[in-house]
Structure formats: structure tokens, C-alpha cells
Short mmCIF file of C-alpha atoms and ligand atoms in Angstrom, two decimals:
data_model
loop_
_atom_site.label_atom_id
_atom_site.label_comp_id
_atom_site.label_asym_id
_atom_site.label_seq_id
_atom_site.Cartn_x
_atom_site.Cartn_y
_atom_site.Cartn_z
CA MET N 1 189.66 -92.73 -72.42
CA SER N 2 189.99 -96.29 -71.58
CA ALA N 3 192.23 -95.55 -68.54
CA GLU N 4 189.90 -92.97 -67.13
CA LEU N 5 188.41 -93.89 -63.82
CA VAL N 6 186.05 -92.25 -61.38
CA ASP N 7 187.01 -92.48 -57.71
CA TYR N 8 184.97 -95.49 -56.34
CA ASP N 9 183.23 -93.62 -53.55
CA GLU N 10 182.10 -90.89 -55.89
CA ALA N 11 180.98 -93.35 -58.61
CA VAL N 12 178.63 -95.11 -56.14
CA THR N 13 177.12 -92.01 -54.96
CA ARG N 14 175.96 -91.11 -58.60
CA PHE N 15 175.17 -94.66 -59.87
CA ASP N 16 173.48 -97.68 -58.74
CA PRO N 17 175.67 -100.70 -59.37
CA VAL N 18 173.99 -104.10 -60.62
CA ILE N 19 175.94 -107.32 -60.70
CA GLY N 20 175.40 -110.82 -62.00
CA ILE N 21 177.75 -113.67 -61.44
CA GLU N 22 178.26 -116.95 -63.22
CA VAL N 23 180.29 -119.59 -61.46
CA HIS N 24 181.62 -122.70 -63.03
CA VAL N 25 182.54 -125.50 -60.69
CA GLU N 26 184.35 -128.50 -61.78
CA LEU N 27 182.83 -131.56 -60.23
CA GLY N 28 185.11 -134.09 -58.40
CA THR N 29 183.68 -137.17 -60.25
CA ARG N 30 186.15 -140.06 -61.07
CA THR N 31 185.48 -139.81 -64.66
CA LYS N 32 184.38 -137.20 -67.25
CA MET N 33 180.89 -136.00 -68.08
CA PHE N 34 180.26 -137.89 -71.07
CA ASP N 35 182.86 -140.65 -71.21
CA ALA N 36 185.21 -142.87 -69.09
CA ALA N 37 188.35 -140.95 -69.13
CA PRO N 38 189.64 -140.00 -65.77
CA ALA N 39 188.74 -136.60 -64.51
CA GLY N 40 191.79 -135.89 -62.56
CA PHE N 41 194.35 -133.11 -62.32
CA GLY N 42 198.07 -132.90 -63.26
CA GLU N 43 198.38 -135.90 -65.56
CA GLU N 44 200.64 -135.84 -68.58
CA PRO N 45 199.04 -133.76 -71.22
CA ASN N 46 196.68 -135.59 -73.46
CA THR N 47 196.67 -138.83 -71.67
CA SER N 48 193.26 -138.59 -69.72
CA VAL N 49 191.33 -138.78 -73.00
CA THR N 50 189.12 -141.12 -74.97
CA PRO N 51 187.54 -140.71 -78.52
CA VAL N 52 184.62 -138.95 -76.93
CA SER N 53 186.68 -136.28 -75.11
CA LEU N 54 188.69 -135.94 -78.39
CA GLY N 55 185.46 -135.41 -80.30
CA LEU N 56 186.55 -138.04 -82.84
CA PRO N 57 183.83 -139.12 -85.44
CA GLY N 58 181.46 -141.80 -84.61
CA SER N 59 182.22 -141.62 -80.68
CA LEU N 60 179.02 -141.49 -78.59
CA PRO N 61 178.50 -139.79 -75.35
CA VAL N 62 177.11 -141.24 -72.30
CA VAL N 63 175.95 -139.22 -69.14
CA ASN N 64 177.93 -139.60 -65.84
CA GLY N 65 175.09 -140.50 -63.17
CA THR N 66 177.44 -139.24 -60.49
CA ALA N 67 177.63 -135.73 -62.10
CA VAL N 68 173.96 -135.65 -62.28
CA GLU N 69 173.55 -136.41 -58.61
CA TYR N 70 176.13 -133.78 -57.80
CA ALA N 71 174.32 -131.29 -59.84
CA ILE N 72 171.12 -131.93 -57.97
CA ARG N 73 172.91 -131.76 -54.72
CA ILE N 74 174.14 -128.18 -55.65
CA GLY N 75 170.70 -127.23 -56.90
CA LEU N 76 168.97 -128.44 -53.67
CA ALA N 77 171.38 -126.59 -51.56
CA LEU N 78 170.72 -123.40 -53.57
CA ASN N 79 167.04 -124.00 -52.89
CA CYS N 80 166.30 -124.51 -56.61
CA SER N 81 163.54 -126.44 -58.08
CA ILE N 82 164.94 -129.67 -59.78
CA ALA N 83 163.56 -130.15 -63.47
CA GLU N 84 161.19 -132.91 -63.91
CA THR N 85 163.06 -133.51 -67.16
CA CYS N 86 165.65 -131.62 -68.92
CA ARG N 87 167.95 -131.89 -71.94
CA PHE N 88 171.37 -131.30 -73.00
CA ALA N 89 172.10 -128.85 -75.87
CA ARG N 90 174.96 -128.32 -78.29
CA LYS N 91 176.58 -124.88 -77.99
CA ASN N 92 178.26 -124.52 -81.32
CA TYR N 93 181.61 -122.74 -81.65
CA PHE N 94 185.02 -123.30 -83.17
CA TYR N 95 187.86 -123.11 -80.89
CA PRO N 96 190.94 -125.45 -80.66
CA ASP N 97 190.15 -126.44 -77.00
CA VAL N 98 186.65 -127.64 -78.06
CA PRO N 99 187.50 -130.53 -80.28
CA LYS N 100 183.88 -131.37 -81.16
CA ASN N 101 183.37 -127.86 -82.32
CA PHE N 102 180.40 -127.55 -79.84
CA GLN N 103 180.18 -127.73 -76.03
CA THR N 104 177.70 -130.14 -74.63
CA SER N 105 175.76 -127.92 -72.22
CA GLN N 106 172.13 -127.18 -71.21
CA TYR N 107 170.31 -124.13 -72.75
CA ASP N 108 166.52 -123.69 -72.06
CA GLU N 109 166.24 -126.78 -69.89
CA PRO N 110 168.71 -126.47 -66.83
CA ILE N 111 168.56 -129.26 -64.30
CA ALA N 112 168.03 -126.73 -61.46
CA PHE N 113 166.33 -123.16 -61.48
CA ASP N 114 164.82 -120.55 -59.31
CA GLY N 115 166.72 -120.71 -56.06
CA HIS N 116 168.45 -118.39 -53.70
CA VAL N 117 171.32 -118.45 -51.20
CA ASP N 118 171.95 -116.31 -48.18
CA VAL N 119 175.36 -114.68 -48.16
CA GLU N 120 176.91 -113.42 -45.00
CA LEU N 121 179.19 -110.31 -45.28
CA GLU N 122 182.22 -109.69 -43.06
CA ASP N 123 180.20 -107.60 -40.67
CA GLY N 124 177.47 -110.03 -40.24
CA THR N 125 175.03 -108.54 -42.68
CA VAL N 126 173.03 -111.23 -44.67
CA PHE N 127 172.44 -110.58 -48.22
CA ARG N 128 170.06 -112.85 -50.16
CA VAL N 129 171.15 -113.65 -53.86
CA GLU N 130 168.78 -115.01 -56.19
CA ILE N 131 169.79 -117.92 -58.38
CA GLU N 132 168.38 -118.04 -61.93
CA ARG N 133 169.59 -121.63 -62.76
CA ALA N 134 172.34 -124.13 -62.35
CA HIS N 135 173.01 -126.23 -65.43
CA MET N 136 175.28 -129.15 -66.47
CA GLU N 137 178.02 -128.86 -68.97
CA GLU N 138 181.60 -129.93 -69.71
CA ASP N 139 184.84 -128.28 -69.38
CA ALA N 140 186.93 -127.35 -72.46
CA GLY N 141 190.57 -128.39 -72.90
CA LYS N 142 193.42 -126.05 -72.03
CA ASN N 143 195.35 -123.90 -74.49
CA THR N 144 198.96 -122.71 -73.66
CA HIS N 145 200.04 -119.71 -75.89
CA VAL N 146 203.91 -119.90 -75.92
CA GLY N 147 206.44 -117.38 -76.66
CA GLY N 148 204.48 -114.16 -76.02
CA SER N 149 204.87 -112.13 -72.86
CA THR N 150 201.18 -112.08 -71.78
CA GLY N 151 200.30 -115.69 -72.11
CA ARG N 152 197.54 -114.71 -74.43
CA ILE N 153 197.26 -115.82 -78.01
CA HIS N 154 198.33 -112.31 -79.41
CA GLY N 155 201.97 -112.19 -79.81
CA ALA N 156 202.63 -115.96 -79.07
CA GLU N 157 204.83 -117.94 -81.31
CA TYR N 158 202.88 -121.18 -81.18
CA SER N 159 200.08 -122.66 -79.14
CA LEU N 160 199.73 -126.12 -77.38
CA VAL N 161 196.51 -127.74 -76.45
CA ASP N 162 195.88 -130.44 -73.76
CA TYR N 163 192.54 -132.17 -73.86
CA ASN N 164 192.73 -133.71 -70.41
CA ARG N 165 190.32 -131.07 -69.11
CA ALA N 166 188.02 -131.39 -72.09
CA GLY N 167 184.91 -133.11 -70.71
CA ILE N 168 185.40 -132.69 -66.99
CA PRO N 169 181.84 -132.10 -65.68
CA LEU N 170 180.97 -128.64 -64.76
CA VAL N 171 178.07 -127.07 -63.10
CA GLU N 172 177.33 -123.39 -63.99
CA ILE N 173 175.45 -121.36 -61.58
CA VAL N 174 173.88 -118.19 -62.66
CA THR N 175 172.52 -115.45 -60.60
CA ARG N 176 169.65 -113.17 -61.30
CA PRO N 177 170.67 -109.64 -61.67
CA ILE N 178 171.82 -108.57 -58.00
CA THR N 179 170.34 -105.29 -57.13
CA GLY N 180 170.21 -103.33 -53.76
CA ALA N 181 173.86 -104.01 -52.82
CA GLY N 182 174.79 -100.35 -53.79
CA GLU N 183 178.37 -99.44 -52.64
CA ARG N 184 178.69 -103.07 -51.15
CA ALA N 185 178.36 -104.67 -54.60
CA PRO N 186 182.07 -105.70 -54.72
CA GLU N 187 181.94 -107.21 -51.30
CA VAL N 188 178.63 -108.93 -52.02
CA ALA N 189 180.18 -110.50 -55.22
CA ARG N 190 183.25 -111.76 -53.26
CA ALA N 191 181.22 -113.24 -50.27
CA TYR N 192 178.85 -114.85 -52.78
CA VAL N 193 181.72 -116.72 -54.52
CA GLN N 194 183.17 -117.59 -51.26
CA THR N 195 179.76 -119.05 -49.99
CA LEU N 196 179.46 -121.19 -53.01
CA ARG N 197 183.04 -122.50 -52.66
CA ASP N 198 182.32 -123.43 -49.02
CA LEU N 199 179.09 -125.08 -50.17
CA PHE N 200 180.78 -127.14 -52.90
CA ARG N 201 183.18 -128.49 -50.20
CA ALA N 202 180.48 -129.16 -47.77
CA LEU N 203 178.59 -130.95 -50.26
CA GLY N 204 181.49 -133.09 -51.35
CA VAL N 205 181.03 -132.32 -55.01
CA SER N 206 184.19 -130.65 -55.66
CA GLU N 207 187.65 -129.92 -54.10
CA ALA N 208 186.69 -126.36 -55.08
CA ARG N 209 190.36 -125.07 -55.21
CA MET N 210 190.30 -121.70 -56.73
CA GLU N 211 194.05 -121.80 -57.40
CA ARG N 212 193.69 -124.93 -59.57
CA GLY N 213 190.69 -123.38 -61.55
CA ASN N 214 188.22 -125.61 -59.95
CA VAL N 215 185.93 -122.69 -59.30
CA ARG N 216 185.83 -119.89 -61.80
CA ALA N 217 183.79 -116.76 -61.97
CA ASP N 218 182.50 -114.39 -64.66
CA VAL N 219 181.28 -111.14 -63.21
CA ASN N 220 178.79 -109.00 -64.91
CA VAL N 221 178.45 -105.35 -63.94
CA SER N 222 176.20 -102.38 -65.10
CA LEU N 223 175.42 -99.12 -63.74
CA ARG N 224 172.12 -97.25 -63.71
CA ALA N 225 171.40 -93.70 -62.54
CA THR N 226 169.07 -94.67 -59.47
CA PRO N 227 167.61 -97.91 -58.14
CA ASP N 228 164.42 -97.08 -60.07
CA SER N 229 166.05 -96.72 -63.43
CA PRO N 230 165.98 -99.61 -65.90
CA LEU N 231 169.12 -101.98 -65.95
CA GLY N 232 171.99 -100.64 -67.77
CA THR N 233 174.21 -102.38 -70.38
CA ARG N 234 176.44 -104.90 -68.74
CA THR N 235 180.04 -105.91 -69.20
CA GLU N 236 181.14 -109.47 -68.44
CA THR N 237 184.70 -109.87 -67.03
CA LYS N 238 185.70 -113.41 -67.63
CA ASN N 239 187.69 -115.96 -65.63
CA VAL N 240 188.26 -114.02 -62.46
CA ASN N 241 189.52 -116.77 -60.30
CA SER N 242 190.17 -115.55 -56.82
CA PHE N 243 187.81 -114.19 -54.16
CA ARG N 244 189.93 -110.95 -53.83
CA SER N 245 189.92 -110.60 -57.67
CA VAL N 246 186.19 -110.92 -57.87
CA GLU N 247 185.93 -107.99 -55.47
CA ARG N 248 188.58 -105.87 -57.34
CA ALA N 249 187.07 -106.63 -60.65
CA VAL N 250 183.67 -105.42 -59.60
CA ARG N 251 185.16 -102.32 -58.07
CA HIS N 252 187.25 -101.51 -61.02
CA GLU N 253 184.30 -101.92 -63.65
CA ILE N 254 182.15 -99.53 -61.53
CA SER N 255 184.91 -96.93 -61.69
CA ARG N 256 185.53 -97.47 -65.19
CA GLN N 257 181.88 -97.57 -66.45
CA ALA N 258 181.28 -94.45 -64.30
CA ALA N 259 183.95 -92.67 -66.27
CA VAL N 260 182.68 -93.82 -69.68
CA LEU N 261 179.09 -92.60 -68.82
CA ASP N 262 180.34 -89.31 -67.35
CA ALA N 263 182.17 -88.61 -70.52
CA GLY N 264 178.91 -88.97 -72.42
CA GLY N 265 179.85 -92.58 -73.68
CA SER N 266 177.82 -95.54 -73.74
CA ILE N 267 178.84 -99.06 -72.35
CA VAL N 268 179.24 -101.68 -74.89
CA GLN N 269 177.98 -105.16 -74.05
CA GLU N 270 181.15 -107.15 -74.24
CA THR N 271 183.28 -109.71 -72.47
CA ARG N 272 186.41 -108.14 -70.88
CA HIS N 273 189.75 -109.69 -69.62
CA TRP N 274 190.95 -109.34 -66.13
CA HIS N 275 194.52 -108.46 -65.45
CA GLU N 276 195.53 -109.60 -61.94
CA ASP N 277 198.79 -107.47 -61.74
CA THR N 278 197.02 -103.97 -62.58
CA GLY N 279 193.68 -104.79 -61.19
CA THR N 280 192.08 -103.60 -64.48
CA THR N 281 190.02 -105.00 -67.33
CA THR N 282 190.49 -104.55 -70.89
CA SER N 283 188.02 -105.11 -73.84
CA GLY N 284 187.52 -108.63 -75.16
CA ARG N 285 184.98 -109.51 -77.59
CA VAL N 286 181.55 -107.87 -78.34
CA LYS N 287 178.91 -110.11 -77.13
CA SER N 288 175.09 -109.66 -77.90
CA ASP N 289 172.50 -111.41 -75.88
CA ALA N 290 171.42 -113.31 -79.05
CA GLU N 291 175.05 -114.47 -79.73
CA ASP N 292 174.74 -116.97 -82.30
CA TYR N 293 175.81 -120.20 -80.77
CA ARG N 294 173.05 -122.07 -82.59
CA TYR N 295 171.95 -124.01 -79.62
CA PHE N 296 170.03 -127.15 -80.44
CA PRO N 297 169.03 -130.24 -78.61
CA GLU N 298 171.82 -132.72 -78.28
CA PRO N 299 170.56 -135.59 -80.43
CA ASP N 300 172.98 -138.15 -79.03
CA LEU N 301 171.76 -138.06 -75.55
CA VAL N 302 168.34 -138.77 -74.11
CA PRO N 303 166.63 -136.32 -71.78
CA ILE N 304 167.44 -136.55 -68.07
CA ALA N 305 164.31 -137.11 -65.88
CA PRO N 306 165.43 -137.39 -62.38
CA ASP N 307 162.93 -139.57 -60.48
CA ARG N 308 161.30 -137.57 -57.71
CA ALA N 309 161.97 -140.26 -55.04
CA TRP N 310 165.75 -140.05 -55.93
CA VAL N 311 165.69 -136.35 -55.69
CA GLU N 312 164.10 -136.61 -52.21
CA GLU N 313 166.73 -139.23 -51.26
CA ILE N 314 169.36 -136.78 -52.31
CA ARG N 315 167.76 -134.02 -50.29
CA ALA N 316 167.56 -136.14 -47.18
CA GLY N 317 171.05 -137.04 -47.56
CA LEU N 318 172.51 -133.60 -47.93
CA PRO N 319 175.18 -132.98 -45.31
CA GLU N 320 175.00 -130.14 -42.86
CA LEU N 321 175.57 -126.92 -44.87
CA PRO N 322 178.19 -124.24 -43.84
CA ALA N 323 175.79 -121.67 -42.47
CA ALA N 324 173.94 -124.28 -40.27
CA ARG N 325 177.38 -125.80 -39.20
CA ARG N 326 178.59 -122.31 -38.18
CA ARG N 327 175.46 -121.66 -36.06
CA ARG N 328 175.82 -125.05 -34.40
CA LEU N 329 179.49 -124.63 -33.53
CA GLN N 330 179.00 -121.09 -32.29
CA GLY N 331 176.44 -122.59 -29.74
CA GLU N 332 178.75 -125.32 -28.83
CA TRP N 333 181.72 -123.08 -28.29
CA GLY N 334 179.79 -120.44 -26.52
CA TYR N 335 181.28 -117.59 -28.73
CA ALA N 336 179.60 -114.31 -28.94
CA ASP N 337 178.44 -113.20 -32.44
CA ALA N 338 181.24 -110.79 -33.08
CA GLU N 339 183.90 -113.56 -31.86
CA MET N 340 182.40 -116.03 -34.28
CA ARG N 341 182.46 -113.67 -37.13
CA ASP N 342 186.12 -112.95 -36.58
CA VAL N 343 186.82 -116.58 -36.48
CA VAL N 344 184.97 -117.21 -39.71
CA ASN N 345 186.66 -114.21 -41.34
CA ALA N 346 190.07 -115.43 -40.34
CA GLY N 347 189.27 -118.88 -41.98
CA ALA N 348 189.81 -120.37 -38.47
CA VAL N 349 186.78 -122.54 -38.02
CA GLU N 350 188.09 -125.85 -39.11
CA LEU N 351 191.35 -125.13 -37.19
CA ILE N 352 189.48 -124.34 -34.05
CA GLU N 353 187.20 -127.44 -34.59
CA SER N 354 190.33 -129.67 -34.81
CA THR N 355 191.91 -127.86 -31.99
CA VAL N 356 188.84 -128.40 -29.73
CA ALA N 357 188.62 -132.02 -31.01
CA ALA N 358 192.22 -132.63 -29.86
CA GLY N 359 191.23 -131.59 -26.22
CA ALA N 360 191.64 -127.82 -25.92
CA ALA N 361 188.79 -125.62 -24.31
CA PRO N 362 187.02 -123.54 -27.10
CA ALA N 363 187.92 -120.25 -25.42
CA ALA N 364 191.89 -121.41 -25.38
CA ALA N 365 191.50 -122.62 -28.99
CA ARG N 366 190.31 -119.26 -30.11
CA LYS N 367 192.67 -117.32 -28.11
CA TRP N 368 195.69 -119.01 -29.69
CA TRP N 369 194.42 -118.98 -33.41
CA MET N 370 193.00 -115.50 -33.35
CA GLY N 371 195.77 -114.05 -31.23
CA GLU N 372 199.34 -115.10 -31.39
CA LEU N 373 198.92 -117.33 -34.50
CA ALA N 374 196.95 -114.73 -36.49
CA ARG N 375 199.72 -112.16 -35.68
CA THR N 376 202.43 -114.57 -36.88
CA ALA N 377 200.41 -115.42 -40.05
CA LYS N 378 200.08 -111.71 -40.85
CA GLU N 379 203.77 -111.18 -40.27
CA ARG N 380 204.73 -113.95 -42.58
CA ASP N 381 201.85 -113.09 -45.06
CA VAL N 382 200.49 -116.71 -45.19
CA GLU N 383 197.00 -118.17 -44.27
CA LEU N 384 196.46 -119.42 -40.83
CA GLY N 385 196.15 -122.91 -41.87
CA ASP N 386 199.47 -122.65 -43.81
CA LEU N 387 201.48 -121.98 -40.54
CA PRO N 388 203.83 -124.92 -39.80
CA ILE N 389 201.77 -125.87 -36.65
CA THR N 390 198.88 -128.31 -36.16
CA PRO N 391 195.68 -128.17 -34.05
CA ALA N 392 196.99 -131.01 -32.18
CA GLN N 393 200.16 -129.13 -31.29
CA ILE N 394 198.03 -126.17 -30.07
CA ALA N 395 195.91 -128.33 -28.01
CA ALA N 396 199.19 -130.03 -26.40
CA LEU N 397 200.59 -126.55 -25.79
CA GLN N 398 197.43 -125.61 -23.97
CA GLY N 399 197.48 -128.76 -22.03
CA LEU N 400 200.96 -127.89 -20.68
CA VAL N 401 199.53 -124.57 -19.47
CA ASP N 402 196.49 -126.14 -17.87
CA ALA N 403 198.83 -128.68 -16.09
CA GLY N 404 200.80 -125.67 -14.72
CA ARG N 405 203.98 -126.93 -16.32
CA ILE N 406 204.36 -123.75 -18.27
CA ASN N 407 202.79 -120.14 -17.82
CA ASP N 408 201.48 -118.07 -20.57
CA LYS N 409 204.65 -116.31 -21.30
CA LEU N 410 206.62 -119.49 -21.55
CA ALA N 411 203.90 -120.82 -23.82
CA ARG N 412 204.55 -118.24 -26.30
CA GLN N 413 208.12 -119.14 -26.43
CA VAL N 414 207.15 -122.83 -26.87
CA LEU N 415 204.82 -121.90 -29.67
CA GLU N 416 207.85 -119.97 -31.34
CA GLY N 417 209.95 -123.15 -31.01
CA VAL N 418 207.08 -125.31 -32.55
CA LEU N 419 206.78 -122.68 -35.51
CA ALA N 420 210.52 -122.82 -35.83
CA GLY N 421 210.44 -126.62 -36.38
CA GLU N 422 211.77 -127.53 -33.11
CA GLY N 423 209.18 -130.34 -32.66
CA ASP N 424 206.11 -130.73 -30.40
CA PRO N 425 205.44 -128.62 -27.45
CA GLU N 426 206.77 -131.23 -25.05
CA ALA N 427 209.99 -131.45 -27.02
CA VAL N 428 210.47 -127.80 -27.20
CA VAL N 429 209.84 -127.41 -23.41
CA VAL N 430 212.49 -130.07 -22.76
CA ALA N 431 215.10 -128.90 -25.39
CA ARG N 432 214.81 -125.22 -24.45
CA GLY N 433 214.47 -125.94 -20.63
CA LEU N 434 211.25 -123.88 -20.48
CA GLU N 435 209.37 -125.54 -17.76
CA VAL N 436 208.04 -123.26 -14.79
CA VAL N 437 210.33 -123.60 -11.88
CA SER N 438 208.00 -125.12 -9.36
CA ASP N 439 210.80 -125.92 -6.87
CA ASP N 440 210.75 -123.52 -3.93
CA GLY N 441 214.54 -123.67 -3.35
CA PRO N 442 215.64 -121.69 -6.45
CA LEU N 443 212.79 -119.30 -6.06
CA LEU N 444 213.71 -118.49 -2.50
CA GLU N 445 217.25 -118.00 -3.68
CA ALA N 446 216.10 -115.57 -6.22
CA ILE N 447 213.91 -113.71 -3.83
CA ASP N 448 216.76 -113.22 -1.40
CA ALA N 449 219.05 -111.99 -4.01
CA ALA N 450 216.31 -109.54 -5.29
CA LEU N 451 215.60 -108.42 -1.63
CA ALA N 452 219.40 -107.87 -1.04
CA ALA N 453 219.67 -105.89 -4.42
CA GLN N 454 217.02 -103.51 -3.54
CA PRO N 455 217.40 -102.81 0.22
CA ASP N 456 215.16 -99.74 0.30
CA ILE N 457 212.30 -101.68 -1.24
CA ALA N 458 213.07 -104.67 0.94
CA ASP N 459 212.74 -102.40 4.01
CA LYS N 460 209.38 -100.92 3.00
CA ILE N 461 208.01 -104.39 2.43
CA ARG N 462 209.18 -105.59 5.64
CA SER N 463 207.47 -102.47 7.50
CA GLY N 464 204.15 -103.60 5.99
CA ASN N 465 204.11 -101.48 2.77
CA LEU N 466 202.92 -103.95 0.21
CA GLY N 467 203.08 -101.52 -2.64
CA PRO N 468 206.53 -102.28 -4.18
CA VAL N 469 206.18 -106.15 -4.16
CA GLY N 470 205.83 -105.97 -7.95
CA ALA N 471 209.49 -104.72 -8.18
CA ILE N 472 210.70 -107.85 -6.39
CA ILE N 473 208.44 -110.26 -8.27
CA GLY N 474 209.49 -108.67 -11.44
CA ALA N 475 213.24 -109.04 -10.50
CA VAL N 476 212.61 -112.73 -9.59
CA MET N 477 210.75 -113.40 -12.88
CA LYS N 478 213.77 -111.78 -14.87
CA ALA N 479 216.33 -113.93 -12.86
CA THR N 480 214.40 -117.15 -13.66
CA ARG N 481 214.00 -116.02 -17.36
CA GLY N 482 210.11 -115.83 -16.84
CA GLN N 483 210.05 -119.51 -15.75
CA ALA N 484 208.77 -118.78 -12.08
CA ASP N 485 205.23 -119.12 -11.29
CA ALA N 486 204.47 -115.37 -10.36
CA GLY N 487 201.82 -116.29 -7.89
CA ARG N 488 204.09 -118.64 -5.92
CA VAL N 489 206.86 -116.05 -5.95
CA ARG N 490 204.44 -113.69 -4.40
CA GLU N 491 203.47 -116.34 -1.82
CA LEU N 492 207.01 -117.07 -0.88
CA LEU N 493 208.06 -113.42 -0.77
CA LEU N 494 205.12 -112.51 1.75
CA GLU N 495 206.08 -115.55 3.93
CA ARG N 496 209.75 -114.32 3.77
CA VAL N 497 209.22 -110.92 4.80
CA GLN N 498 206.44 -111.43 7.24
CA GLY N 499 207.62 -114.78 8.84
P1 LIG H 501 175.77 -114.99 -70.89
O1 LIG H 501 175.29 -115.88 -71.97
O2 LIG H 501 176.07 -113.56 -71.40
O3 LIG H 501 176.96 -115.52 -70.03
P2 LIG H 501 174.08 -115.56 -68.64
O4 LIG H 501 172.60 -115.37 -68.72
O5 LIG H 501 174.73 -116.79 -68.56
O6 LIG H 501 174.57 -114.72 -70.06
O7 LIG H 501 174.66 -114.55 -67.38
C1 LIG H 501 174.55 -113.23 -67.44
C2 LIG H 501 174.69 -112.85 -66.07
O8 LIG H 501 174.57 -111.34 -66.09
C3 LIG H 501 173.57 -113.28 -65.03
O9 LIG H 501 173.99 -113.35 -63.87
C4 LIG H 501 172.59 -112.08 -65.06
O10 LIG H 501 171.72 -112.02 -63.87
C5 LIG H 501 173.52 -110.98 -65.18
N1 LIG H 501 172.91 -109.74 -65.79
C6 LIG H 501 172.03 -109.71 -66.64
N2 LIG H 501 171.65 -108.37 -66.89
C7 LIG H 501 172.50 -107.61 -66.23
C8 LIG H 501 172.66 -106.14 -66.02
N3 LIG H 501 172.08 -105.38 -66.72
N4 LIG H 501 173.52 -105.82 -65.28
C9 LIG H 501 174.37 -106.68 -64.39
N5 LIG H 501 174.15 -108.07 -64.51
C10 LIG H 501 173.28 -108.54 -65.46
MG1 LIG H 502 176.82 -117.53 -69.08
#
């Protein structure tokens, strides 16, 4: 029964999906949430630790002020209210990666609450997601289970634990149940996480690198018969750590839950594991709402009461946020809505911005990144930004075209050379001898040769029938390996036959 799935399109005609997303973001502070250990990445295991992050008896936590400021920034950017006063709480549980046997978190008094964020889908539809709360907490350490085939504890021979990550500041952002997305629920889920990632980067609160686990999402999914029915029972798929996986996980849960309900079964409220390879989820642990973490206020930390003037200062200092920035750039670049959307969807905003900053016209910058380069990226199955070419090189390439030193066709060959690691556009032009032939001498020679090779056509043109000039121009372009300026060839040809 566990492998049964209902076809997705069918499932969403008979059920109304509701989703809820919890996003954890690791803040990019210099030190940890409650101690002075460095909050970096990639250090030797168990070196970025202090007695506090190891939970040693007698050690006392101190709140990281920068982390509080970052949490407020996030709250404000998500249109939340910022608490006048809030507390930390102990979330008690025993697990090797939590050396204190509790996680210091916030429970009933989050620092930010009641917000919303507008999420733009790929086709330009804007979907509003309501935010229930954003609270501060600390990350756990990292367990590595060695010897098994799955990387999970079951079947492992032994486990290692690294406390470097224990105590890194986190903000957890929790949505209210997201209703009304219907069949687009998986897409909304992905776009929401993507929107948050962009926001974290713009706010400068985190590098927000998904592949490093800086941003992690838990996706809750439930089904109900109709949009008027009460909410169904949800499952919570943990640690879905790429945009694509967020979309796939929601989609899979909808198909799976539909099958369970169709078979007359009921959904158990539980956590589920996401399997990247198969695109499926499997049962984790049963989890009730009243799960007994025995939350209680943290006695070693005073409440946080962010001064209103400070909050306003932070609000005033917020940078331009991604949606506003996109609107501004679209205006500056003069792109149509659909053009801008394609640019955003292709992840090319920054690349085009840098290309324009390096001197290219916005239309030319878009043409390169969305045309030839997008095709190349697709062929090589890499992101646009990972192609071995820089915005400055694209601007230089376009500069050569604008100066008439190469034409569009040659420019594509130059691009090929740059992508092949042959150097800057200028160097490729020189090394490959790609410059447009602007000297009339060689062009006239090629024209005469082409006329001589096709006497019938030459006669027609001489008698005033300009229909077949293309054949001669084509022959000249071929003879000069595309390096002739076709307009100039035409001029010279006409002078030749008429003069
Ligand atoms: P937990 O302690 O289980 O992680 P949270 O309150 O932190 O609970 O997060 C639960 C998430 O699930 C929230 O985003 C919430 O909006 C969402 N949610 C609650 N009920 C449902 C439901 N019936 N269907 C889908 N999502 C739900
Ligand atoms: Mg939660």
C-alpha cells in the first residue's frame, strides 16, 4: 500500500491540497547564538566549540546581539510585527547532536509574528503567503552515520558527531496553512522557499547556500475533499534542501496521500523522510501536535525587549528588497514583462546587471545571456552563472560588435573561444584571426571570383535583375569565412556591376 500513488493531475481534481512550510536559515554572524565560538563552515570537526556549545555543566549562554538584529531584519522584511518583549525557551529532547539535551529556541513568544510575503510564480502570478511567526533558535551539531548504505543510523556501524554547527544562530520561519493554491501548491512551495532565499541574501543575513544547508525546509502537506472542508491531517517531510526537491516532495505527498485516502485509509500525523534519488517520502516518526518537548522558559537568559527606536532604525536601514529591485531594473532596462520574467526565471538578473555595468546596452546583455549562453548552459547542464565566462567579457564582446570589428556571426565564434578558455574576446579575435575584413581589396577579389564562378547569375545582375545578388554575397561570405561585412559586400558588388 505504501508505494501506491494516484496520478497527480487526477489527485488535484478530487482533493484540495493545503501546505505549510517551515524554513530554517543559518545566520551569517561571526560567532554563535549564545557563545563566542566562530560560526563558520568547513573547519576541522569539533574545533569551533566552547563549553557553551558543548553544553558543559556550569557554562552560561549570552545572546548574540547581531543575531537578534538579523532576526528583526527578517521579521520586518516579511511584514511581521516585532515583539515588544520575547523569551527563549528550552525544547527538551535527547539526541547526540544536542549536547545540552535541549535546544534553546523560542516557543510561545517569537521575536516576529503575523506577517506575509508575496511570492511570484514563473508565469508572473503573485501569490500571498501568510507568515505565522519567525523565531530565533540554535542549530544542532551534525551526526555522521558511517558504514551503512543509506547514511541513516539504521544499519550504520558507528556514528560520529561534530559540534561545530551546534549553536549556530537559526531563524525558523513558519507559514500559516497555505490554502487556495490548488494544483499549483508544489510550485507555490518552491517559489516561496526561493523568495525567502533571495530575501536572506538581499538582507545580508546569510549566504543562504542551499547546498551547504544554510537554508533547510520542512514541508507540511494535507488533503481535504473541497476548499470548504476542514483541514485534513498533515504530514511533515523534513529537510528538503533544494528548490526542486521542495516542489517534488509536495507533489509526491499529494499523490501518496490521495492513494491512502482513496483506499479508505487515513493519514497519520508524522514526520517523513525525503529521498532525493527516488523522489519519494517514507515514514519517520509519529508526531502529535502536543509532542512533549516540555518547553519551559530558559532560566539562564533574560527576555529580549527590542527598543522601538532600534527596530525603526533597522527598518529604515533595510536594503532594497528583491521584488522592488526587479521592478526598478526592469524599468531601467526597458524590458517587457515577459522578457523580465524570463530573465528572472533563468537566474540572469545579476549577470545582466553586471554586464550592463561593464558597458553593454541592456538589450544586448539580455540577448547574449538569454540566447547563446542560455543554450550553452542547457547543453552543458550547468547554471548560467557557472559558465566559464564573465559579464565583463560579454560586455567586451558586444563592444567589438558595436565597433564594427566583428559581426554577429563572428561574435558567436569569439564567444565559443572565450568559453573554451582561449582568453578575453580581444585575444580570441586576434588568435583566431576573426576580425571583419574591412579592407575593400580582398572583398573585391572575392566578388570577382564569385562573379566569374557563376556567369549566369553575373549576367542577370549586370542586366539589372538584382534578385540573385544574395547568391554572390553568400559566396563572398563563404570565401571570407564569414569575416566580410555583408552590407559592404553588397555595396561593392553593385558598384562593380553597375559602374
Ligand atoms: P511543528 O511543531 O509540527 O513543526 P509548526 O507549527 O512549527 O509545527 O509548523 C507546522 C506547519 O504546518 C505550519 O507551517 C502550519 O501552517 C502548517 N500546517 C498546520 N496544519 C496544517 C494542515 N492541516 N495542512 C497543511 N499544513 C498545515
Ligand atoms: Mg516546527
